[in-house]
Backbone as ProteinMPNN parsed JSONL, in Angstrom:
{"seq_chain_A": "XXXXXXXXXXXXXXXXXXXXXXXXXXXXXXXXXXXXXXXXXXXXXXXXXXXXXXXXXXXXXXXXXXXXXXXXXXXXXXXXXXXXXXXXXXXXXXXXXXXXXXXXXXXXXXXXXXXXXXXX", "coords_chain_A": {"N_chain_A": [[0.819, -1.188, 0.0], [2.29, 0.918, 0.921], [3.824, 1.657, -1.651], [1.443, 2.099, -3.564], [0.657, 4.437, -2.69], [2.789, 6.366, -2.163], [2.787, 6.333, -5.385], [0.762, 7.254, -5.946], [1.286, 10.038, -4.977], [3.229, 11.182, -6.091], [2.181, 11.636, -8.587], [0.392, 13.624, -8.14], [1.331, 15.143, -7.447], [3.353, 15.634, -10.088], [1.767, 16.042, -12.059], [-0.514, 18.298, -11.887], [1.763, 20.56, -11.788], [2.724, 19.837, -14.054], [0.634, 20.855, -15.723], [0.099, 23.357, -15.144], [2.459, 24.822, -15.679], [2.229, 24.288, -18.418], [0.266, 26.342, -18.8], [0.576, 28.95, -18.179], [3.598, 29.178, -18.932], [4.029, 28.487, -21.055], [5.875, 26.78, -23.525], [8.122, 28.3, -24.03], [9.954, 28.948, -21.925], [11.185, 25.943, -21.648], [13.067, 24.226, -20.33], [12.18, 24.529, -17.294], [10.289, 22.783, -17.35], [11.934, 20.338, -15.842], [11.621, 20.537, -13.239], [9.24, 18.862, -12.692], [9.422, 15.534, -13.026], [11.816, 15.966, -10.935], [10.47, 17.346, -8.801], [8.245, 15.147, -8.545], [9.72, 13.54, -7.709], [10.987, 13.823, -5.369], [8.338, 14.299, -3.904], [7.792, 11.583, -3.832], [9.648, 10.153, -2.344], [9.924, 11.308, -0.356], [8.055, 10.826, 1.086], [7.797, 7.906, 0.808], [9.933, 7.246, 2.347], [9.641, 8.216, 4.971], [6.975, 6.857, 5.441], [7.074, 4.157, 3.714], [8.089, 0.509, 3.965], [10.119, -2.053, 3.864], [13.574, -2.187, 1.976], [16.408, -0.618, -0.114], [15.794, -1.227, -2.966], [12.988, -1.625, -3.038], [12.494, 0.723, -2.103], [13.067, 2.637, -4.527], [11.396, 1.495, -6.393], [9.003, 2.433, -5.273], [10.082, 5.39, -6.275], [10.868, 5.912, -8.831], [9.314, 4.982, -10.817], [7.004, 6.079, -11.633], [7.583, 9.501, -12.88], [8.691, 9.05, -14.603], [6.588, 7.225, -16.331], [4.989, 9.289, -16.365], [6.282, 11.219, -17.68], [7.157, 9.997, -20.422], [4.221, 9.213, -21.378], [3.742, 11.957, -21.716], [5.185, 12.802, -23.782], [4.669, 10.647, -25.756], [2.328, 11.79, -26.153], [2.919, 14.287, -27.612], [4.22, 13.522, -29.978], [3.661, 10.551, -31.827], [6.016, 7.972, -31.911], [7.127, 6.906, -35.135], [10.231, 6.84, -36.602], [13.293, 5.92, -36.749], [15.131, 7.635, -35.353], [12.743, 9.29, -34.122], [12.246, 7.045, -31.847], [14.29, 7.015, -30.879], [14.498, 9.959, -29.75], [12.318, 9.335, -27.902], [13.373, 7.459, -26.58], [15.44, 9.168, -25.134], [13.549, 10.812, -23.615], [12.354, 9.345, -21.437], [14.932, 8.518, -20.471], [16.194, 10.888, -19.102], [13.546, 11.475, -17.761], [14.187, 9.494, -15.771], [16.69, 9.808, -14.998], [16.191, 12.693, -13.625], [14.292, 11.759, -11.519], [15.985, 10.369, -9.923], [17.559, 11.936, -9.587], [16.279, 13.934, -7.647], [15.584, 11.881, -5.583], [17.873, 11.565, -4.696], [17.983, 14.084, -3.293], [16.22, 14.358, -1.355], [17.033, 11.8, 0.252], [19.977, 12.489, 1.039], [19.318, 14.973, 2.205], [18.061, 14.039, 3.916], [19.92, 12.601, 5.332], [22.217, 14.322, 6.139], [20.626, 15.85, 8.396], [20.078, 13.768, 9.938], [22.503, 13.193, 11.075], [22.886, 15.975, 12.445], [21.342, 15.195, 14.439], [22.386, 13.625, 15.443]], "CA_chain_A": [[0.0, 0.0, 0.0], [2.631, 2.476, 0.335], [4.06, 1.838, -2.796], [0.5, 2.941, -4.155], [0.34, 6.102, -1.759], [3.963, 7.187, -3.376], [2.747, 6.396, -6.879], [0.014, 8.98, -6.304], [1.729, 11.372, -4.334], [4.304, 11.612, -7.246], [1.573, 11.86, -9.996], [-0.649, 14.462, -7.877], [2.468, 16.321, -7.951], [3.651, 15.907, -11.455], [0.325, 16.285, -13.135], [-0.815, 20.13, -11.697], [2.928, 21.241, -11.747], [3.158, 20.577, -15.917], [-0.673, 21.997, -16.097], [0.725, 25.208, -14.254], [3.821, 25.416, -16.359], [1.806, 24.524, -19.71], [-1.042, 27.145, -19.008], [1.762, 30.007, -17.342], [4.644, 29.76, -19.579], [4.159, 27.216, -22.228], [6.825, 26.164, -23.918], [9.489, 29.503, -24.192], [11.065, 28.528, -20.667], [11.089, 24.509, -21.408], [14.097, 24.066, -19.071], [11.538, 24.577, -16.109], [9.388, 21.285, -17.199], [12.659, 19.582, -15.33], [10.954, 20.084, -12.484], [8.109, 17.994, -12.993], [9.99, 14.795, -12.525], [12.467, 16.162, -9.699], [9.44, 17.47, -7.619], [7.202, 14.447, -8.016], [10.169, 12.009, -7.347], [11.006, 14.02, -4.107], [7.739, 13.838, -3.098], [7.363, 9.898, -3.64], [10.356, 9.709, -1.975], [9.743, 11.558, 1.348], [6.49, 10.039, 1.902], [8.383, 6.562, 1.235], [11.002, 7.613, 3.777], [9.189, 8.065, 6.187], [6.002, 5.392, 5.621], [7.339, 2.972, 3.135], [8.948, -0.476, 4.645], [11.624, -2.599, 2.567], [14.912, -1.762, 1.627], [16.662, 0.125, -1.61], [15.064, -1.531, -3.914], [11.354, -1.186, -2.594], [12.236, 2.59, -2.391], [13.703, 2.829, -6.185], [10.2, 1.413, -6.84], [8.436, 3.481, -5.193], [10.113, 6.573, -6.604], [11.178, 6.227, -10.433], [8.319, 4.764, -12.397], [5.681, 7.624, -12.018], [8.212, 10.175, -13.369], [9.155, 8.093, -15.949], [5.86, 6.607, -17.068], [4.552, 10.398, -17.203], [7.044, 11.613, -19.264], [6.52, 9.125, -21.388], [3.265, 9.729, -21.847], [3.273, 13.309, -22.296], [6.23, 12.532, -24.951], [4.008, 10.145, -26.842], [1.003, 12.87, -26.346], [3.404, 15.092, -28.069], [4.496, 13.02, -31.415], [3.863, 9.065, -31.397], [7.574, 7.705, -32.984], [7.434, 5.738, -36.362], [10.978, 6.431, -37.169], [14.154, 5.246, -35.375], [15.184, 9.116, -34.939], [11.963, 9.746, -33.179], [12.252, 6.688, -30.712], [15.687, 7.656, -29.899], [14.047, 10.87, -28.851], [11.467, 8.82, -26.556], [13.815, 6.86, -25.532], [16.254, 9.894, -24.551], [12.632, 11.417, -22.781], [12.351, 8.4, -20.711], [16.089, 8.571, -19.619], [15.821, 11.86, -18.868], [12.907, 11.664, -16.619], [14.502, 8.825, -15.291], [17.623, 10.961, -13.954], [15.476, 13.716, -12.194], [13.489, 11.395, -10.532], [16.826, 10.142, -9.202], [18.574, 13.247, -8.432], [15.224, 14.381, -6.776], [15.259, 10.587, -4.955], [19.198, 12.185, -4.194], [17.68, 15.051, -2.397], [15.794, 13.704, 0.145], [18.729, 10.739, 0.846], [21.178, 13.779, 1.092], [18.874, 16.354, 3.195], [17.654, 12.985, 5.7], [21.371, 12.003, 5.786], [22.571, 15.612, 6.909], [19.684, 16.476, 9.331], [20.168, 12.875, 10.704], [24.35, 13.699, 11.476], [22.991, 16.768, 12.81], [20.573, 15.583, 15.314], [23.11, 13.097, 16.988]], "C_chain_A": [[0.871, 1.263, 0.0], [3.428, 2.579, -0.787], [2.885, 2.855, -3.771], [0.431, 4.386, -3.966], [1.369, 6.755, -2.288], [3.888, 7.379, -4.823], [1.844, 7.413, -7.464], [0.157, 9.786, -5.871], [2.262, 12.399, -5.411], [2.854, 12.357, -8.46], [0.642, 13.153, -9.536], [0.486, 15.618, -7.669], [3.527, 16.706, -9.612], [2.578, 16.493, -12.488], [-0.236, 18.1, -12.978], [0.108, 20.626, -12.03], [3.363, 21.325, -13.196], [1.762, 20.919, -15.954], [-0.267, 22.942, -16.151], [1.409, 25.49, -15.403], [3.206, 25.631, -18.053], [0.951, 25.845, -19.659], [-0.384, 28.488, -19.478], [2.652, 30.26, -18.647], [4.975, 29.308, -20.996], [5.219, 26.889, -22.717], [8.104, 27.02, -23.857], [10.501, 29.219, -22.951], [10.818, 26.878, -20.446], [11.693, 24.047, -20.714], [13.109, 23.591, -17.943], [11.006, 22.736, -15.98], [10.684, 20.202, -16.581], [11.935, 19.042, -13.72], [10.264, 19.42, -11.638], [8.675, 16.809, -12.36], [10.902, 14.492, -11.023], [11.294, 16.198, -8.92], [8.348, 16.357, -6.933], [8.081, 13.098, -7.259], [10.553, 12.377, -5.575], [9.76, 13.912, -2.973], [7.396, 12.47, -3.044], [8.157, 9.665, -2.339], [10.819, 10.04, -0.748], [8.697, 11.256, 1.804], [7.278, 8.442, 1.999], [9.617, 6.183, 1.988], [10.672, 7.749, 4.706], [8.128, 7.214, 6.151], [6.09, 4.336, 5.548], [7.996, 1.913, 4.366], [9.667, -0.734, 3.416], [13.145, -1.76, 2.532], [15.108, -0.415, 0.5], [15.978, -0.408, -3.037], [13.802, -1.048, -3.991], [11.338, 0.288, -2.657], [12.333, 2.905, -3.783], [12.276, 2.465, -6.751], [9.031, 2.493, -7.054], [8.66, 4.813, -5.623], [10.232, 6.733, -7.773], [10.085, 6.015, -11.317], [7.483, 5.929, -12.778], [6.065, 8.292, -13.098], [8.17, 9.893, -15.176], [8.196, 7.65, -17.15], [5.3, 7.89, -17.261], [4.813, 11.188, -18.183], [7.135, 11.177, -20.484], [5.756, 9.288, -22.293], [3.041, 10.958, -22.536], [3.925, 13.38, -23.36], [5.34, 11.917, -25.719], [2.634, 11.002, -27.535], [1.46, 14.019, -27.658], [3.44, 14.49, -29.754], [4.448, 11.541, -31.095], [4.992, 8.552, -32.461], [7.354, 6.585, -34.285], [8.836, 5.841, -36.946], [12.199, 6.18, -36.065], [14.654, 6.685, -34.674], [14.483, 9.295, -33.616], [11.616, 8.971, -31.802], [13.401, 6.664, -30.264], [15.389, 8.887, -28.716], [12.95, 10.258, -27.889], [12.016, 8.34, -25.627], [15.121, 7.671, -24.593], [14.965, 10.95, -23.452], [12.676, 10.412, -21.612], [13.605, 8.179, -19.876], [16.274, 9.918, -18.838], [15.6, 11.917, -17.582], [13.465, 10.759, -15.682], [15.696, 9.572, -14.119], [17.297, 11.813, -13.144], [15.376, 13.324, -11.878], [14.695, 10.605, -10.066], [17.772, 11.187, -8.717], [17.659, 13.882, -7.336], [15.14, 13.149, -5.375], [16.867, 11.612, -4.19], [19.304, 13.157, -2.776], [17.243, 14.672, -1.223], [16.583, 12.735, 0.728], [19.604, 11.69, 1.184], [20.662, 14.591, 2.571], [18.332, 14.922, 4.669], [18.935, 12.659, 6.201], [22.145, 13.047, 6.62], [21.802, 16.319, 8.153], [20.052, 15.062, 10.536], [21.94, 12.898, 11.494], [23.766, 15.044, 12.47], [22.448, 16.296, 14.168], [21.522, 14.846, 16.374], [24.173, 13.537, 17.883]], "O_chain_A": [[0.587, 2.32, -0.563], [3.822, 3.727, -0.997], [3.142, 3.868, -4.422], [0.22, 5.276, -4.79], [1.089, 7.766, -2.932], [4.549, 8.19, -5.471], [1.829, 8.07, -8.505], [-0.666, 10.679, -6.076], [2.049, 13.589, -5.643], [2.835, 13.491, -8.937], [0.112, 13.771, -10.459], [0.307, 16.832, -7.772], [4.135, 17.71, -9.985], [2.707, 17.234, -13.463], [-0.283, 18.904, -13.909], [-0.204, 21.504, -12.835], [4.027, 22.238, -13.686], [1.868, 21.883, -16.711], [-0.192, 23.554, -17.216], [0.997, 26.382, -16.145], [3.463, 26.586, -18.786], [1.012, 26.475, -20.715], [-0.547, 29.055, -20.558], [2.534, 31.276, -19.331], [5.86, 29.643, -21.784], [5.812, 26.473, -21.721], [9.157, 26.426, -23.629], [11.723, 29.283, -23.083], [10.369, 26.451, -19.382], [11.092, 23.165, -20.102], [13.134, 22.405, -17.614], [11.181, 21.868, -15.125], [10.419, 19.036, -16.875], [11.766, 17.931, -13.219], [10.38, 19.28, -10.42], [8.555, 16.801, -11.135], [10.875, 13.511, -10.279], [10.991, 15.166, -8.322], [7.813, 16.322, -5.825], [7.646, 12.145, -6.612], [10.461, 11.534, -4.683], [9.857, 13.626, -1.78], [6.637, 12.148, -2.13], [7.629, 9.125, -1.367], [11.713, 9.486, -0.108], [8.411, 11.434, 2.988], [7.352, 7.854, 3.078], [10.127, 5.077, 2.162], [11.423, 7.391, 5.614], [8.257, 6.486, 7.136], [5.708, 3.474, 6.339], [8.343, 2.338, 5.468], [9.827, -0.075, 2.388], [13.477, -0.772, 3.189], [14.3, 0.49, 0.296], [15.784, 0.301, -4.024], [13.45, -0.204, -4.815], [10.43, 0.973, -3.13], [11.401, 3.606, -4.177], [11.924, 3.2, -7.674], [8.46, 3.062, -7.984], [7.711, 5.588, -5.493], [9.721, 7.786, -8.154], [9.881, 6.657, -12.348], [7.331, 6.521, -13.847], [5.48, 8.139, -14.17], [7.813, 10.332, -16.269], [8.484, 7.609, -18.347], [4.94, 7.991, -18.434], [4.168, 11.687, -19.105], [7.186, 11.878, -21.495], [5.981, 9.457, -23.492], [2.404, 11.12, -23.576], [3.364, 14.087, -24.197], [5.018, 12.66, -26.646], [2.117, 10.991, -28.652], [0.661, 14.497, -28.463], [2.738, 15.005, -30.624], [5.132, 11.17, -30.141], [4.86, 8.711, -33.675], [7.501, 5.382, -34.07], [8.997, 5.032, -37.86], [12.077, 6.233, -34.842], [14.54, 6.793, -33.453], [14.984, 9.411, -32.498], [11.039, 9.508, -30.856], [13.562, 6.244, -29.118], [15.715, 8.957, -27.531], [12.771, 10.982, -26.909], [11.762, 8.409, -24.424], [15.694, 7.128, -23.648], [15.424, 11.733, -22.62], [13.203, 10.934, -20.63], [13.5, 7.73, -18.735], [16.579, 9.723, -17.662], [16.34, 12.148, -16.626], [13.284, 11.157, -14.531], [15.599, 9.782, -12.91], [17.841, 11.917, -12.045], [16.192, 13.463, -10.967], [14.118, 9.663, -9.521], [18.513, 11.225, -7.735], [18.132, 14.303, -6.28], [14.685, 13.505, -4.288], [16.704, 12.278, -3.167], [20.048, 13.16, -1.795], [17.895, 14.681, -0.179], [16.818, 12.928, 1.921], [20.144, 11.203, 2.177], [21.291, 14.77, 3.614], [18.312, 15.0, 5.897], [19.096, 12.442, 7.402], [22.672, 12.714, 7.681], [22.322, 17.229, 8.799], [20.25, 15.269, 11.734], [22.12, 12.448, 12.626], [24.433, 15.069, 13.505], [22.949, 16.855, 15.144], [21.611, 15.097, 17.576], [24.414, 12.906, 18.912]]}, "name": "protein", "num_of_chains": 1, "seq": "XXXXXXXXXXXXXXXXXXXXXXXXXXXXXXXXXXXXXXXXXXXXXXXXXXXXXXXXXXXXXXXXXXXXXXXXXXXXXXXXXXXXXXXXXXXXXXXXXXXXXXXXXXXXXXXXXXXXXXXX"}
């Protein structure tokens, strides 16, 4: 169950946060849509820091797919690939999101690891 509860934490934070950015700025500051992925993987990944059970693995679960499978999506929403070009570019969207939602997973491992040194 808290795999589920991280899978919609992430997506109830990825999903408003590219609305916002599409409505707001649309495409001229695309950089920003980095975001998206970082923000929803940090929040999977401090709700499954502090709720989740399991190990590193069970967390890596809980934090990368969302990211990953939204970007995805919104990538295929964008152009669906028939040539090898264009699934290079899906498959460089998909790596991508894949990296935020691990440097964002980074953040919270980093900021619990430094607060936790601090408190002892």
């Amino acid at each position: 169950m808290d795999l589920l509860r991280a899978w919609i934490l992430a997506a109830v934070v990825y999903l408003p946060l590219n609305f916002v950015l599409s409505v707001t700025i649309g495409y001229s500051l695309y950089w920003l849509y980095i975001l998206c992925p970082i923000l929803a993987a940090v929040a999977a990944s401090w709700y499954h820091a502090e709720r989740g059970v399991g190990g590193w693995a069970r967390h890596l679960l809980a934090v990368l797919p969302v990211p990953i499978v939204l970007n995805g999506y919104w990538s295929l929403l964008q152009q669906i690939p028939s040539t090898a070009e264009q699934w290079g570019d899906f498959a460089m969207a998909l790596a991508q999101a894949g990296i935020l939602a691990a440097v964002g997973l980074g953040l919270v491992m980093l900021t619990r690891l430094l607060l936790g040194e601090q408190g002892e």
